[in-house]
Structure formats: C-alpha cells, structure tokens
XYZ file of C-alpha atoms in Angstrom:
453
model
C 85.622 133.030 47.336
C 82.696 131.164 46.158
C 83.464 134.695 45.297
C 87.037 133.761 44.400
C 89.006 136.582 45.760
C 92.644 135.628 46.606
C 96.075 137.680 47.099
C 99.845 137.349 46.993
C 103.557 138.259 46.939
C 106.454 135.847 47.142
C 105.178 133.956 50.142
C 101.601 133.884 48.924
C 102.390 133.310 45.291
C 104.972 130.683 46.018
C 102.622 129.137 48.513
C 99.872 128.927 45.958
C 101.160 129.254 42.423
C 104.376 127.321 43.056
C 102.453 124.612 44.821
C 100.257 124.351 41.731
C 97.382 123.392 43.940
C 94.288 125.108 42.578
C 92.084 122.783 40.612
C 88.707 121.214 40.078
C 85.522 123.179 39.650
C 85.789 125.437 42.677
C 86.743 129.086 42.361
C 90.523 129.350 42.846
C 91.593 130.978 46.059
C 95.091 132.195 45.420
C 95.525 135.735 44.261
C 96.958 138.181 41.818
C 100.244 139.910 42.312
C 100.631 143.273 43.913
C 100.741 145.561 40.883
C 101.729 149.220 41.103
C 98.755 151.178 39.811
C 99.409 154.421 41.661
C 99.330 156.355 38.401
C 95.764 155.235 37.824
C 94.180 156.415 41.042
C 94.334 159.337 43.417
C 95.223 158.982 47.054
C 91.800 160.242 48.096
C 89.171 157.848 46.745
C 86.329 158.827 49.021
C 84.425 160.599 46.236
C 84.977 158.120 43.430
C 81.885 157.334 41.342
C 80.523 153.830 41.859
C 78.480 151.825 39.412
C 76.234 149.992 41.851
C 75.265 150.477 45.490
C 77.812 153.223 46.238
C 77.087 153.085 49.953
C 78.249 149.469 50.045
C 81.004 149.490 47.452
C 83.842 151.103 49.344
C 85.857 147.919 49.774
C 86.873 149.235 53.178
C 87.420 146.842 56.069
C 87.830 147.547 59.757
C 91.533 147.539 60.558
C 91.179 145.169 63.490
C 94.583 143.591 62.904
C 96.733 146.693 62.717
C 97.883 146.194 59.130
C 100.109 148.915 57.734
C 100.886 150.360 54.334
C 103.605 149.919 53.354
C 103.250 146.470 54.841
C 105.467 145.568 57.756
C 105.680 141.943 58.822
C 105.578 141.426 62.572
C 106.595 137.954 63.645
C 104.896 136.021 66.404
C 105.410 132.765 68.265
C 102.545 130.381 67.469
C 100.985 128.062 70.007
C 102.116 124.451 69.785
C 99.649 121.843 68.554
C 99.216 118.604 70.473
C 101.432 115.843 69.038
C 99.407 113.632 66.715
C 100.256 111.049 64.096
C 97.955 112.188 61.275
C 95.899 109.748 59.262
C 97.150 109.096 55.750
C 95.200 111.344 53.379
C 92.053 111.577 55.516
C 88.868 112.180 53.547
C 87.496 114.693 56.022
C 88.050 116.219 59.443
C 86.353 113.403 61.324
C 88.690 110.894 59.674
C 91.725 113.080 60.438
C 90.952 112.885 64.130
C 89.709 115.512 66.546
C 91.159 116.329 69.953
C 90.291 119.012 72.459
C 92.167 122.291 72.264
C 92.775 124.877 74.983
C 89.872 126.654 76.726
C 88.439 129.410 74.535
C 88.861 131.935 77.345
C 92.613 131.290 77.327
C 93.045 132.175 73.656
C 94.448 135.657 72.946
C 91.365 137.130 71.259
C 90.934 140.878 71.626
C 87.598 142.664 71.725
C 87.843 144.146 68.234
C 88.505 140.742 66.629
C 85.802 139.071 68.688
C 83.192 141.673 67.791
C 83.997 141.570 64.074
C 83.990 137.761 64.075
C 80.724 137.734 66.028
C 79.020 139.859 63.375
C 80.246 137.518 60.627
C 79.182 134.454 62.609
C 75.653 135.818 63.045
C 75.488 136.351 59.275
C 76.579 132.744 58.710
C 74.155 131.176 61.189
C 71.278 130.495 58.776
C 73.667 128.548 56.548
C 75.303 126.691 59.437
C 72.024 125.281 60.717
C 70.799 124.073 57.327
C 73.957 122.988 55.465
C 75.100 119.394 55.204
C 78.474 119.479 56.945
C 80.776 117.321 54.809
C 83.564 117.614 57.376
C 81.790 114.985 59.480
C 82.150 117.191 62.563
C 78.720 118.667 63.123
C 75.061 118.487 62.307
C 72.961 121.509 61.538
C 71.109 121.245 64.835
C 74.412 121.449 66.737
C 74.760 125.110 65.809
C 71.203 126.131 66.657
C 71.708 126.872 70.382
C 74.689 129.174 69.731
C 72.906 130.865 66.846
C 69.796 131.384 68.947
C 71.892 132.851 71.764
C 73.754 135.103 69.316
C 70.502 136.724 68.229
C 70.042 138.192 71.709
C 73.704 138.830 72.550
C 75.147 142.330 72.689
C 78.053 142.518 70.266
C 80.165 144.061 73.009
C 79.994 140.716 74.820
C 81.397 138.793 71.867
C 84.422 137.358 73.683
C 82.214 135.977 76.435
C 79.806 134.592 73.847
C 82.501 132.542 72.105
C 83.832 131.264 75.439
C 80.333 130.219 76.589
C 79.111 128.451 73.488
C 82.183 126.912 71.876
C 85.101 124.615 72.524
C 88.415 124.575 70.667
C 89.187 121.498 68.597
C 92.413 120.461 66.903
C 91.934 118.670 63.598
C 94.617 116.081 62.851
C 98.060 117.410 63.695
C 96.735 120.980 63.865
C 99.609 122.338 61.791
C 98.212 125.347 59.979
C 99.280 127.098 56.812
C 97.578 130.372 55.927
C 97.914 132.466 52.795
C 96.021 135.643 51.938
C 93.757 137.076 49.283
C 92.219 140.451 48.617
C 89.916 142.238 46.206
C 92.057 143.495 43.333
C 91.378 146.446 41.078
C 92.343 146.502 37.418
C 91.720 148.886 34.537
C 88.879 147.991 32.197
C 86.293 149.225 29.740
C 82.703 148.473 28.807
C 83.602 148.928 25.155
C 86.039 146.852 23.143
C 89.464 148.470 22.754
C 92.636 147.419 20.992
C 94.738 145.108 23.110
C 92.010 144.611 25.730
C 90.924 141.078 26.742
C 87.257 140.063 27.100
C 85.829 139.282 30.528
C 83.269 136.552 29.941
C 80.084 135.670 31.784
C 78.914 132.065 31.985
C 78.677 130.413 28.552
C 75.253 129.130 27.515
C 76.635 125.692 26.574
C 78.513 124.992 29.815
C 76.916 122.082 31.666
C 77.289 121.157 35.351
C 77.013 117.458 36.120
C 76.471 116.060 39.616
C 77.849 112.531 39.280
C 76.217 111.537 42.555
C 72.847 111.521 40.797
C 74.114 108.682 38.604
C 75.824 106.546 41.251
C 76.029 106.654 45.022
C 79.720 105.762 44.707
C 80.225 109.119 42.996
C 78.400 111.159 45.624
C 79.965 114.586 46.049
C 81.821 114.467 42.729
C 81.000 117.013 40.024
C 82.274 117.760 36.550
C 81.654 120.420 33.927
C 81.589 120.024 30.188
C 79.612 120.572 27.000
C 77.586 118.445 24.632
C 79.191 117.460 21.331
C 76.582 115.609 19.298
C 75.516 112.856 21.702
C 78.567 112.998 23.940
C 79.474 115.020 27.020
C 83.036 116.260 26.506
C 85.379 118.521 28.513
C 84.700 122.208 28.118
C 87.056 124.387 26.100
C 90.373 125.089 27.795
C 92.041 128.479 28.221
C 93.798 128.382 24.860
C 90.628 127.564 22.927
C 88.633 130.213 24.778
C 91.242 132.914 24.160
C 91.318 131.918 20.489
C 87.571 132.523 20.168
C 85.980 129.114 20.782
C 83.149 130.585 22.861
C 82.488 133.595 20.684
C 78.711 134.004 20.593
C 78.302 131.457 23.389
C 79.137 133.698 26.364
C 78.198 137.317 27.110
C 81.091 139.731 27.510
C 80.712 141.750 30.700
C 83.600 144.108 30.016
C 87.154 144.299 28.697
C 90.390 144.241 30.703
C 93.256 146.488 29.656
C 95.976 144.060 30.768
C 95.560 140.331 29.964
C 98.119 139.473 32.660
C 96.116 141.302 35.309
C 92.971 139.554 34.069
C 94.740 136.197 34.386
C 95.443 136.850 38.048
C 91.994 138.331 38.599
C 90.665 134.952 37.524
C 92.799 133.356 40.206
C 91.363 135.787 42.740
C 87.867 135.165 41.399
C 86.531 138.603 42.258
C 87.576 142.199 41.916
C 86.927 145.735 40.775
C 87.203 147.154 37.264
C 88.024 150.849 37.106
C 86.444 152.169 33.936
C 87.893 155.085 31.909
C 85.469 157.576 33.477
C 86.442 156.467 36.987
C 83.371 154.347 37.609
C 83.799 151.055 39.433
C 82.307 147.815 38.114
C 82.522 144.943 40.566
C 82.654 141.424 39.212
C 82.701 138.085 40.979
C 83.126 134.403 40.282
C 80.219 132.852 38.367
C 81.660 129.475 37.399
C 84.699 127.793 35.879
C 85.325 125.618 32.838
C 85.964 122.459 34.846
C 89.611 122.146 33.818
C 92.337 121.570 36.391
C 94.403 124.506 37.584
C 98.148 124.603 36.904
C 100.306 126.997 38.886
C 102.485 128.855 36.412
C 104.956 129.860 39.099
C 105.991 126.241 39.508
C 106.489 125.908 35.755
C 108.561 129.078 35.528
C 110.726 128.107 38.461
C 111.338 124.574 37.170
C 112.380 125.972 33.785
C 114.818 128.431 35.289
C 112.872 131.473 34.089
C 112.798 133.069 37.516
C 116.164 134.117 38.816
C 117.102 135.015 42.374
C 114.993 137.955 43.456
C 112.319 137.283 40.804
C 110.318 134.616 42.601
C 107.781 137.069 43.931
C 104.439 138.032 42.507
C 105.960 141.240 41.244
C 108.788 139.296 39.636
C 106.451 136.878 37.885
C 104.245 139.653 36.534
C 107.278 141.637 35.405
C 108.588 138.599 33.538
C 105.214 138.000 31.847
C 105.073 141.627 30.744
C 108.659 141.564 29.491
C 108.089 138.359 27.497
C 104.541 138.708 26.119
C 104.633 135.806 23.652
C 106.312 133.359 26.034
C 104.168 134.686 28.879
C 100.964 134.038 26.988
C 102.091 130.470 26.239
C 102.881 129.856 29.908
C 99.569 131.267 31.107
C 97.798 129.013 28.624
C 99.368 125.988 30.292
C 96.882 126.726 33.055
C 93.810 125.268 31.326
C 91.436 126.525 34.013
C 89.326 129.532 33.022
C 86.974 131.518 35.267
C 83.749 133.197 34.172
C 82.363 136.220 36.010
C 79.132 137.958 36.880
C 78.438 141.543 37.853
C 78.198 142.062 41.598
C 75.855 144.403 43.384
C 77.180 145.392 46.767
C 79.773 143.494 48.771
C 81.847 140.600 47.476
C 80.294 137.243 48.255
C 81.908 134.074 49.526
C 80.992 130.433 48.980
C 77.985 130.750 51.307
C 76.545 133.428 49.041
C 77.089 135.907 51.881
C 79.271 139.027 52.040
C 82.853 138.439 53.110
C 84.641 140.890 55.368
C 88.260 141.919 55.176
C 90.394 140.810 58.157
C 87.504 138.593 59.312
C 86.559 136.069 56.603
C 88.722 133.150 55.513
C 88.532 130.408 52.918
C 88.792 126.767 53.977
C 88.218 123.246 52.701
C 84.611 122.233 53.434
C 85.738 118.648 54.000
C 87.673 119.832 57.048
C 85.880 122.983 58.241
C 82.120 123.604 58.477
C 81.491 126.746 56.431
C 80.455 129.508 58.797
C 82.464 128.149 61.728
C 84.889 130.288 63.750
C 88.586 129.441 63.464
C 91.419 130.543 65.728
C 94.826 130.790 64.051
C 98.016 131.022 66.088
C 100.692 131.771 63.506
C 104.201 133.102 63.097
C 102.553 136.205 61.622
C 101.029 138.533 64.188
C 98.629 140.165 61.739
C 97.018 136.880 60.690
C 96.826 135.404 64.197
C 93.489 135.486 65.946
C 89.850 134.755 65.233
C 88.468 134.264 61.714
C 85.167 133.006 60.287
C 85.329 130.387 57.511
C 82.975 131.827 54.897
C 84.658 130.946 51.630
C 86.322 128.141 49.674
C 88.937 127.876 46.957
C 90.416 125.376 44.572
C 93.866 125.940 46.112
C 92.647 125.596 49.676
C 92.636 121.865 50.288
C 93.163 119.719 53.338
C 93.009 120.141 57.067
C 94.325 123.315 58.680
C 94.740 125.090 55.330
C 93.296 128.601 55.222
C 93.265 131.636 52.951
C 92.664 134.842 54.882
C 90.733 137.677 53.235
C 92.073 141.214 53.704
C 89.565 143.380 51.807
C 90.450 145.956 49.161
C 93.018 148.721 48.848
C 96.775 149.084 48.953
C 97.209 147.858 52.534
C 95.087 144.775 51.870
C 96.994 144.072 48.661
C 100.371 144.367 50.361
C 99.380 142.251 53.351
C 97.709 139.506 51.359
C 100.578 139.568 48.901
C 103.100 138.663 51.563
C 100.973 136.283 53.591
C 102.400 132.849 54.315
C 101.802 132.074 57.960
C 102.528 128.795 59.702
C 101.484 127.650 63.128
C 98.478 126.002 64.751
C 94.751 126.090 63.997
C 91.811 125.425 66.285
C 88.226 125.166 65.105
C 85.600 126.579 67.420
C 82.865 123.943 67.544
C 79.645 123.689 69.572
C 80.337 122.455 73.088
C 80.275 118.677 73.346
C 81.342 118.033 69.770
C 84.767 116.602 70.616
C 83.339 114.233 73.218
C 80.632 113.056 70.849
C 83.072 112.413 68.019
C 85.380 110.459 70.301
C 82.593 108.577 72.067
C 83.570 110.047 75.420
C 81.534 111.141 78.394
C 78.258 109.744 77.086
C 79.095 111.248 73.725
C 76.935 108.638 72.011
C 73.901 110.151 73.753
C 74.944 113.696 73.010
C 71.928 115.714 71.992
C 73.315 119.205 71.489
C 75.505 121.857 73.062
C 74.869 123.796 76.236
C 76.525 127.014 77.256
C 79.479 126.698 79.598
C 78.961 128.342 82.964
C-alpha cells in the first residue's frame, strides 16, 4: 500500500516473487509468507494491549466474502471478457482501449459487498475529484456528481447507487490477474537484542528527485539517491544498508527478531510488531531506497534450490531459515530496501487513506483511477466481486492487474497467501466515460455524468 501491505502462499508468492516484478520507487505490493506464529499469541486477542489508538488497531475486517480459517479455496467460473486485440505495451488505460462492459445491475454484487465498497468509495471521493488521473480515463470533475450523490445516499441503497451512477468498462483485453496481501505480524522489540535486525525510518540523506521538473520529456519519472560530493548517486543497496552504511543517518524505529520475517514485511510494506510485553506497534511504508526489486523466488527456482513441494511461501521461508548464510546472500540480491514510519490507527494506502480488508485493492495508477470501484469476476469465489482501488504497489503493473487486501489475522494471512485469481475485470467509471473516450454519441461534447434512470 502506499502503505505497502501485501500477502502470499504458493500462488501469491509465485505470482509475485517468481515473476520478479516489484521495482521502482513505489512500495512493493507482494507479501510475506504465511508463518506459523501460534506459539506467540493466544487464540483470544480481544484484550491485547495496543500501543496507539486501541479502538482502531484491531486489524479486524468485515467478513463480507466468507473467508474461512483454515482457508478453503472455492472455485468459480469467471465472466468472459469481450475479445480484443490488445495494444502493444500501452502506456495507460486510454491507450489500451476501453469498451463498454455489462450493465452494473447485472453484475453479481451482494448487499454486504456493495455497502462495504460504498463506504470506501465515499472515503476516496475527495481524492478522486482532485487527483490528476494518469490513466487517461477520467477528469476530476467526472467523479463529482457521483460523489455528491453519495453524500446523501443511505448506505443500505449501495447497490442501487452503483447501478445509477456508474457504467462498467473493460480495459484492453480485460483479462485480470489478482493476488492478495494482508497485514502481517512479527515479533519485535524497542530495544536492541542479539540477533535482531533494525527497522529503519527514512534516512536523512535520501533525496527524491522529480525528473519532470528538469525536462517535460521526463514528466512522471522519479528517482531516489544521495549526494556524494557534487554528484547525485544511487542510494545504498540492501547489502550496504545491512552492513551499516546508514548507521547514524536513519532513526531506528524498532528491532525485528527474525531478519527473514523483516525481509518479507518490507515486501508487504506495512504490518504489526508484537513487542515482548504484548504491546502492538504498527509500522507502515515511509519510502524506499530507489533500487529495483528482484524476486528471490525466481532466483531460487532457477538455481534448483526449491524442490517439488517447496515452491510455496512456507517452503521459501523454511529454506531461508535452514540455510541462513546462503539465504542472507539471496535476500541481498534484492537491492530494494523499504523504510518505515510508525502508524497511528488504521493502515493507509497510496491515497493516504485507511484501507479496509476484503474491500481495498492495489492497482496500477496508469490503468485505474485511484479511488475507483472495480468488479472482479475470477476463478476464485472469495476474490470475486466489488473492490475499491485505494492502493498501489511496485509489483502491481499493467492493465487488469490487482492485489486484493484481506486485513489482518490468521484467516487474512491464509487467504492472501493462496490468492492467485484469474478472470475478467471491469472498472466502474462515471456514466458517459466510455462514449466520450471513443468519440461516440456526442462524446466530444460530453460534459459530465448523469444518473441512469
């Protein structure tokens, strides 16, 4: 998430780590492995002490999708996308092509999903109307009528609201791939302990550079680095940081008991530290060192380190623990390094707004307006339905690529860990958007959406 949460298992890990697709300066969106920590926590956590905002720090999410623990995968038959010959490496959604999808009222959206998505949409509205939509699909003013209507709509009428104010749109070939992420919990300490790894805040010498301020041809491109004499050079990579290169340059928020768990927490980008006294410290993505992400799963598989039955998140973590020296070397081949900040209250996504388990999803801003509703029809029943795109991630790139957020806890961990759904995606856009983009039905004179009767 802008708050880089992220979650896995074989399908998720292989979908993300084996694809080696997280990179750039965005918070990575793939997630840590399901790790058995049952010996570290009781079954009843309702009375656990919380460091900040205890009333908001439960990590609980409404179970609107019927997820179970232990997780049980229920297959589904996804809707078929309209046949399209996709553009070659389109730069954004508008370039990929947009065609009308089915009527919103015909989509299988139940009341619980609609109401939860409605609440998240209302939260996103202020950002939707003011953000520059790099997908090329909408303008801020396009969302204003729906957002205005939402302010006076009873949440119980959420399904009708979406049907009245939106139309479904297929981007490119519409072929969706969805993984999952969650809010992990690892053991930590506020004091340094033997064998513990530091959890760093943003270094004071890390510089963000917007290249678009130097040349219009570089608009939208950003880099991170540090100043060395009179030169801007790449920031320290993972190896240098772990060997002490930023000692004295970055505050240490806390210490993680297991460096492997910390490695995957960085991939998630956000999580909970359980301190020795049982307190919870929540941390979230602050920034990243600007180095490209390398998926270690792909490296391990290509080198024959993962045998049959080991290519799951659990298998990868087990191998790293069983081979600490080799494991450290492999993790250091991922030069990307994430810095954290302490969170107060709920985990935040890329919009700077709270994300909600089973409701929020990460997407590529070049193909999905952040804050927009998305309907996924997948071969996974639990992930099918209505989501709100409120987050981003370095691994989540391209059209129809989503990372679904499942919240915190064992059920969320298990579900996100096994998530790898394929099917069809439809964006819910303000009415009239498809016609305007395709120059149809006086689309050139389109001045904004109107509610459908």
